[in-house]
mmCIF file of C-alpha atoms in Angstrom:
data_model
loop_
_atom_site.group_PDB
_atom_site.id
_atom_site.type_symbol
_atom_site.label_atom_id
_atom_site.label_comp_id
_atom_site.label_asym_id
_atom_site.label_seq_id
_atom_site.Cartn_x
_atom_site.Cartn_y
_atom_site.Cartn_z
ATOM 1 C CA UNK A 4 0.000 0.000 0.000
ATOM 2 C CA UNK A 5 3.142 2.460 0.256
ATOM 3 C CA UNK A 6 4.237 1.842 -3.000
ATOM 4 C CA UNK A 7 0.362 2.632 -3.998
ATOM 5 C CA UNK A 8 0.520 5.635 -2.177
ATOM 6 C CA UNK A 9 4.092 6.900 -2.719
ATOM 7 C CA UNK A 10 2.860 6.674 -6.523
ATOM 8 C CA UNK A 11 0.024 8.720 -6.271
ATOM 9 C CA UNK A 12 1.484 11.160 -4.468
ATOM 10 C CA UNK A 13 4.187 11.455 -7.730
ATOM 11 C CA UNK A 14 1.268 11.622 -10.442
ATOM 12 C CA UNK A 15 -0.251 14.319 -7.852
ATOM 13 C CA UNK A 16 3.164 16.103 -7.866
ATOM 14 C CA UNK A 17 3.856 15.785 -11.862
ATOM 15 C CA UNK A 18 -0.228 17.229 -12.345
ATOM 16 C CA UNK A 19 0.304 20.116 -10.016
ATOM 17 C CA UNK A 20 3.780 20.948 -11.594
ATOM 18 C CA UNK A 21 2.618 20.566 -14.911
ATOM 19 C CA UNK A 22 -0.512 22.924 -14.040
ATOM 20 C CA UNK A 23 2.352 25.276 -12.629
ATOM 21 C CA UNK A 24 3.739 25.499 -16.198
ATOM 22 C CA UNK A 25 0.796 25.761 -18.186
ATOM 23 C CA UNK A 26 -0.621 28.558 -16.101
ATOM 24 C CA UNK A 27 3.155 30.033 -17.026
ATOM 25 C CA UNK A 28 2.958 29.691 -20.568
ATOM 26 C CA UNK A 29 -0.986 31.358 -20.399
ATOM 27 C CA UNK A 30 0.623 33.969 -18.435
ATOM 28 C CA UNK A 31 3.529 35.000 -21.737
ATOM 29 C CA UNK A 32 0.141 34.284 -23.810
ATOM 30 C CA UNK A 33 -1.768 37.104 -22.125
ATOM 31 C CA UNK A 34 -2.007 41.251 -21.703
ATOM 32 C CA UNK A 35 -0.587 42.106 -18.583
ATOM 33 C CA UNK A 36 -3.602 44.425 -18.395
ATOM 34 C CA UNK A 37 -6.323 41.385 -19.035
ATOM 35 C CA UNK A 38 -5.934 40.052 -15.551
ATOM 36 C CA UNK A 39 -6.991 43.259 -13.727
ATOM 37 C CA UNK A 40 -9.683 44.424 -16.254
ATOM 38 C CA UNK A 41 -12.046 41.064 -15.346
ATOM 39 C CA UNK A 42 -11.138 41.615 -11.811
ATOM 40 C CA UNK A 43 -12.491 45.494 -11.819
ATOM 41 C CA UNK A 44 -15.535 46.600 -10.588
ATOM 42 C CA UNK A 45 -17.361 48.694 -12.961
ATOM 43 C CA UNK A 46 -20.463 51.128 -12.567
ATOM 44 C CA UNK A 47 -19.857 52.845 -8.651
ATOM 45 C CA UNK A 48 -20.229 56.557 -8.785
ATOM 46 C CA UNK A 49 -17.393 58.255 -8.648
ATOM 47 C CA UNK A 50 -15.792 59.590 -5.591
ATOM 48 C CA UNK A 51 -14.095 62.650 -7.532
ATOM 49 C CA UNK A 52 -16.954 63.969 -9.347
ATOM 50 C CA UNK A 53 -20.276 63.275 -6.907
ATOM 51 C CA UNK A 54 -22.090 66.230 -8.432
ATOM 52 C CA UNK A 55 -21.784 64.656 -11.967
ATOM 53 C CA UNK A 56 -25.382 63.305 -13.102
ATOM 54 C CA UNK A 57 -23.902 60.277 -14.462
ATOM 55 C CA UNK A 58 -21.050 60.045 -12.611
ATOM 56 C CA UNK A 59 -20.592 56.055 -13.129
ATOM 57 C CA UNK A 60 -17.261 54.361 -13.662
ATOM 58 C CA UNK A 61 -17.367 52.634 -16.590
ATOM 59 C CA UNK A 62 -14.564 53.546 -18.008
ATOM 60 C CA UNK A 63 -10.805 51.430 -17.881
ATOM 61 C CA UNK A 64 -7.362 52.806 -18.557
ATOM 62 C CA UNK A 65 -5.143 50.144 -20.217
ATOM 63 C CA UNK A 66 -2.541 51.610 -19.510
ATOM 64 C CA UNK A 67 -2.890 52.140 -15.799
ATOM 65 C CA UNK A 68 -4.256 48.540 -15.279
ATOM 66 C CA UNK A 69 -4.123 47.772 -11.758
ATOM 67 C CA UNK A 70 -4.102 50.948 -10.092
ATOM 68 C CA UNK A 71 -6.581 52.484 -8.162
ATOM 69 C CA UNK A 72 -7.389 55.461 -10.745
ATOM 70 C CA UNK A 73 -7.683 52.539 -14.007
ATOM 71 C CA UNK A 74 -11.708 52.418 -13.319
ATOM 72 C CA UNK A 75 -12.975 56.091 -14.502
ATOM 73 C CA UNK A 76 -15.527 57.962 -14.854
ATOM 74 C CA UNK A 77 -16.399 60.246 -18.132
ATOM 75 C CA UNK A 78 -14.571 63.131 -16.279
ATOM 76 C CA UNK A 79 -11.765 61.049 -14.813
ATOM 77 C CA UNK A 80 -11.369 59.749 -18.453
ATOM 78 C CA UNK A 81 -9.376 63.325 -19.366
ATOM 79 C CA UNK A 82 -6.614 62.452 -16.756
ATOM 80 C CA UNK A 83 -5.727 59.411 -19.272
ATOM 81 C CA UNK A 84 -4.456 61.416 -22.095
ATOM 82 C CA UNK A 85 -2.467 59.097 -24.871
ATOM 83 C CA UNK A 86 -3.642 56.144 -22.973
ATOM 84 C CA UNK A 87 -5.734 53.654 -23.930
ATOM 85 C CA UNK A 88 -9.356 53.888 -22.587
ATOM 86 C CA UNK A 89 -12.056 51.453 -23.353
ATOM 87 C CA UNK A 90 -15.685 51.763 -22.427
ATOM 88 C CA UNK A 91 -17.552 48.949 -20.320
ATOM 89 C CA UNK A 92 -21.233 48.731 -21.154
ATOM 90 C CA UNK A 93 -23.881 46.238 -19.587
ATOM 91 C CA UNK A 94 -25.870 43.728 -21.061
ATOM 92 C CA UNK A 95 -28.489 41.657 -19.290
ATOM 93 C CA UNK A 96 -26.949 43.272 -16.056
ATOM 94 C CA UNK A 97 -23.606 41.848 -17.128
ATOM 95 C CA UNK A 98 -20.141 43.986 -18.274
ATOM 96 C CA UNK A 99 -19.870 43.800 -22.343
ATOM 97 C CA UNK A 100 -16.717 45.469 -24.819
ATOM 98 C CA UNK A 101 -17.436 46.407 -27.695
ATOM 99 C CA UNK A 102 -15.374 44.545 -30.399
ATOM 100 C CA UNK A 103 -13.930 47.968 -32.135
ATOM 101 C CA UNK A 104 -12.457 48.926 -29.084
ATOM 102 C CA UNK A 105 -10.369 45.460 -28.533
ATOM 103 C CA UNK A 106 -10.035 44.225 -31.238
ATOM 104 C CA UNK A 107 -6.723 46.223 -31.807
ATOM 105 C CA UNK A 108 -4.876 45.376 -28.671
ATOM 106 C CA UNK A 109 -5.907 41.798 -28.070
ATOM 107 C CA UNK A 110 -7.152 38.574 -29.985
ATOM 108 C CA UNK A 111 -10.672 37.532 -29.262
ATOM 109 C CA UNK A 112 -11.044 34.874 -31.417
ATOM 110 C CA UNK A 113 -13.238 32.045 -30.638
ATOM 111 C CA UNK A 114 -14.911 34.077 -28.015
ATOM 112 C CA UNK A 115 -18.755 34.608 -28.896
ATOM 113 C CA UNK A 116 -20.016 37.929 -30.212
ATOM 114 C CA UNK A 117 -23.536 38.998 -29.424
ATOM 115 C CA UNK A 118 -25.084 42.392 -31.826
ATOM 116 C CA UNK A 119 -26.415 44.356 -29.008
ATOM 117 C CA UNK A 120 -27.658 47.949 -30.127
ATOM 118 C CA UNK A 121 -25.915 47.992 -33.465
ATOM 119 C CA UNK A 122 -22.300 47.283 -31.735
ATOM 120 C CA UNK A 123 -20.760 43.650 -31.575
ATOM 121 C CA UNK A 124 -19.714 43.474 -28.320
ATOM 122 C CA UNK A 125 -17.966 40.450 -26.109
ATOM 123 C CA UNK A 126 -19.040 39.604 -22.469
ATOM 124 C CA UNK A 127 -15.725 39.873 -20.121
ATOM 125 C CA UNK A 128 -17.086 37.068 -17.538
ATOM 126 C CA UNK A 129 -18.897 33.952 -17.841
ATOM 127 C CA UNK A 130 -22.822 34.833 -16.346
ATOM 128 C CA UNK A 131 -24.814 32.664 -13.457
ATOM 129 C CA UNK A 132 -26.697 30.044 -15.144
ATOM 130 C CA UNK A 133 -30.053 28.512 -13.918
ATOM 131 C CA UNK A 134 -29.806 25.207 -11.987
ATOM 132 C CA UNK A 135 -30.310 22.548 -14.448
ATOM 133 C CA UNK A 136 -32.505 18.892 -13.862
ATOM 134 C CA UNK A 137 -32.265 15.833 -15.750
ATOM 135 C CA UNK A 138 -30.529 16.406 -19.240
ATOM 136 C CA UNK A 139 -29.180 19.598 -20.296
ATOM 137 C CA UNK A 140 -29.849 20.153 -24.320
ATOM 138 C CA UNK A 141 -26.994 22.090 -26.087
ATOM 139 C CA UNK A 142 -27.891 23.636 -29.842
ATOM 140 C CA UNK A 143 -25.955 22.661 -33.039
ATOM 141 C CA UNK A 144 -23.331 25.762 -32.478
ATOM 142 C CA UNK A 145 -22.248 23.573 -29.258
ATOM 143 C CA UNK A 146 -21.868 24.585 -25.139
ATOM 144 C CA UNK A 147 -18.755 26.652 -23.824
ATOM 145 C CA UNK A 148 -15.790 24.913 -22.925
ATOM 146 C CA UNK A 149 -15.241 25.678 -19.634
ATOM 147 C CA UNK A 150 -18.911 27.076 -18.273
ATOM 148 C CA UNK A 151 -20.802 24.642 -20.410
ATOM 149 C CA UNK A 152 -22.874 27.516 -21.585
ATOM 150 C CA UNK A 153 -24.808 26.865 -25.052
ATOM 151 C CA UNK A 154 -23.484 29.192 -28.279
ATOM 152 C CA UNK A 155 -24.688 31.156 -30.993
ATOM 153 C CA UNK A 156 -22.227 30.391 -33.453
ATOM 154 C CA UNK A 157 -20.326 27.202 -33.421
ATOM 155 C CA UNK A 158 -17.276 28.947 -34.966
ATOM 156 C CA UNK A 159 -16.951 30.076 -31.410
ATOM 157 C CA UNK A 160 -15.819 28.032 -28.408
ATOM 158 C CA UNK A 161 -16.285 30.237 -25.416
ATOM 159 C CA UNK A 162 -18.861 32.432 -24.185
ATOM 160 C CA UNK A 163 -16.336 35.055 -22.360
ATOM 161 C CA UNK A 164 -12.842 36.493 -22.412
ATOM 162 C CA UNK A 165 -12.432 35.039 -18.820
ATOM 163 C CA UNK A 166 -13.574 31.754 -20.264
ATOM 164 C CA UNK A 167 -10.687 31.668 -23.210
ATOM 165 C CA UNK A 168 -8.337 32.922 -20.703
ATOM 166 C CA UNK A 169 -9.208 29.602 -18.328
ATOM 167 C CA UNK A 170 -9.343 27.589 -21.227
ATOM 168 C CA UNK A 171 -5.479 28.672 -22.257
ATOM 169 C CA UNK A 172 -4.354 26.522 -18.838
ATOM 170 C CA UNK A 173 -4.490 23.184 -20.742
ATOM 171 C CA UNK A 174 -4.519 24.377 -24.100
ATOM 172 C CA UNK A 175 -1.273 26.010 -25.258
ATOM 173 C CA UNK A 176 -2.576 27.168 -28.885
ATOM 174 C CA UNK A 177 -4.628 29.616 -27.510
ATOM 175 C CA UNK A 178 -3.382 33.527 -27.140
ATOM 176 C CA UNK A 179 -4.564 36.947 -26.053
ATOM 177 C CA UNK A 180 -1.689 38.314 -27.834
ATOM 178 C CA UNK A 181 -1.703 39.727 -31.426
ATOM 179 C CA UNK A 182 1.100 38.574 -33.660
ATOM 180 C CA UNK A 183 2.285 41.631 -35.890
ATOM 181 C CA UNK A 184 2.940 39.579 -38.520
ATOM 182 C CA UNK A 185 -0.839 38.297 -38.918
ATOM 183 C CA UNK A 186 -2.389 41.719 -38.910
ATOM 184 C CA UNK A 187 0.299 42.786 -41.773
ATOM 185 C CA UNK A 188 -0.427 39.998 -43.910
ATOM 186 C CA UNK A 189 -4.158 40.068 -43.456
ATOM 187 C CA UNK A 190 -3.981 44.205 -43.660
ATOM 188 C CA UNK A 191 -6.653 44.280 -47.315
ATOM 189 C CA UNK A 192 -8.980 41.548 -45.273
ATOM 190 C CA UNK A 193 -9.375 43.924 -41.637
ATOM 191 C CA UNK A 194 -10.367 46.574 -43.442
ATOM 192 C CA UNK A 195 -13.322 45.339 -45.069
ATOM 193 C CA UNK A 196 -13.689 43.039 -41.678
ATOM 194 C CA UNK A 197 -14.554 46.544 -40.083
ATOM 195 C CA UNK A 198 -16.314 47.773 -43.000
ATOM 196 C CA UNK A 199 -18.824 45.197 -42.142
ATOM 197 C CA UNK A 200 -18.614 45.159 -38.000
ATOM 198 C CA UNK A 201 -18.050 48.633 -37.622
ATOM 199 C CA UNK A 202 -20.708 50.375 -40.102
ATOM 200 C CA UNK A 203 -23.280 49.735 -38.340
ATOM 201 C CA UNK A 204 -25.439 52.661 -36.775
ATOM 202 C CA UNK A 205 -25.647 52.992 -33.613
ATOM 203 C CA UNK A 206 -25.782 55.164 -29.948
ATOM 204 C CA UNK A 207 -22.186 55.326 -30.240
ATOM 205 C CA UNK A 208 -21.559 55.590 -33.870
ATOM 206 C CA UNK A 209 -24.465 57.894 -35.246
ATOM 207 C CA UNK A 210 -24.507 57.477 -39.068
ATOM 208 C CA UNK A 211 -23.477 60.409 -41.325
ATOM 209 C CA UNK A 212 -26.138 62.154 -42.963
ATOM 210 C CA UNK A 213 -30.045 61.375 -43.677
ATOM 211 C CA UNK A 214 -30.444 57.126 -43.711
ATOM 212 C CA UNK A 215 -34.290 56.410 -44.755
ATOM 213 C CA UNK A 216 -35.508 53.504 -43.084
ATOM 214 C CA UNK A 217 -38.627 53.598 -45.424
ATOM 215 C CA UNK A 218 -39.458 49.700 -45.940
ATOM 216 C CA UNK A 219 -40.725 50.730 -49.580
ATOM 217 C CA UNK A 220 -39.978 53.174 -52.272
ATOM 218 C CA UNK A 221 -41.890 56.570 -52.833
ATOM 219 C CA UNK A 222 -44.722 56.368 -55.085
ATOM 220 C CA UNK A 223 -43.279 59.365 -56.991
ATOM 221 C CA UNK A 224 -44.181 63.042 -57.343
ATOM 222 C CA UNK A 225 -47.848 63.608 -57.396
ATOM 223 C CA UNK A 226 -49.986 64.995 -60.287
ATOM 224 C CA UNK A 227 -53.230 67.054 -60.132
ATOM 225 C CA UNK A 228 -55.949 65.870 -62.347
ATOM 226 C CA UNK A 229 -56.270 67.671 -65.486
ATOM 227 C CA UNK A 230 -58.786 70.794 -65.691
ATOM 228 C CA UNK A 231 -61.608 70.321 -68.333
#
């Protein structure tokens, strides 16, 4: 029974060690400010401006990524000059990014996008599912890998930038970080890429000019009858 348990203890050793590693490797594979944007809490008014109407943080410096002044406000948000500042917006009482905002400093792929007010927008944790009995039934696009929650699209495999960045401890082809190389190669392709994501009107992106959203065409100038 020693030799039973002396071996365990070894595969228990080897496992934890080689979890030690992989978590290492994620670690070179990730944004040193990825970590500390999940982690923030978004949408407390602001201490500095409580006269402000809206006044809610929602707002995260890049750049100052875990420090105390990284979650802004609107105001706070002129303090970050040259910095990088994305937006955090909610859906379904969860923190979303909006794909043209992230896009440029990280690589999403195979994280599910959701069209939510004209913007394509990621969620940045995986949400609280409902208890589930007996059988759980999963649609054609296929469940999240590490949450088990069901997709949209099944050219997707996780429902959340904290998921892919879970999923990257036992999988060592998957990266947060954008390889130069890809983006120059692939330079003609991003730009119609976000012709077609990034056109689209919205609250944050107001359309140029008049856009008719007439379903059908006008009948044409109208005539008077003729006088007899």
């Amino acid at each position: 029974s020693s030799g039973t348990t002396t071996s365990f203890q070894e595969q228990r050793a080897t496992s934890s060690s080689m979890g030690m590693l992989f978590g290492q490797q994620a670690g070179r594979r990730t944004p040193a400010w990825l970590g500390p944007l999940l982690g923030a809490e978004f949408f407390k008014r602001c201490a500095d401006h409580p006269y402000l109407v809206k006044n809610e943080r929602n707002h995260y410096c890049l750049d100052c990524a875990g420090e105390d002044d990284a979650v802004c406000c609107t105001l706070c948000v002129s303090g970050h000059r040259n910095h990088h500042v994305v937006q955090i917006r909610k859906s379904s009482y969860r923190e979303v990014i909006r794909v043209a905002e992230l896009k440029a400093v990280a690589d999403i792929s195979l994280v599910q996008t959701y069209v939510i007010n004209y913007d394509r927008v990621v969620f940045l944790n995986r949400r609280p599912q409902a208890p589930q009995h007996g059988v759980k039934c999963v649609g054609p696009a296929g469940a999240c890998r590490e949450c088990g929650r069901g997709l949209v699209d099944a050219n997707f495999r996780f429902c959340s930038l904290s998921c892919k960045l879970d999923g990257m401890v036992s999988d060592p082809n998957l990266t947060f970080m954008i390889d130069p190389r890809r983006n120059q190669g692939n330079s003609g392709s991003n730009t119609e890429d976000e012709g077609e994501a990034d056109d689209l009107p919205g609250p944050s992106d107001p359309p140029p000019g008049w856009i008719s959203y007439r379903r059908r065409p006008r009948k044409g100038v109208p005539e008077r009858a003729p006088f007899y």
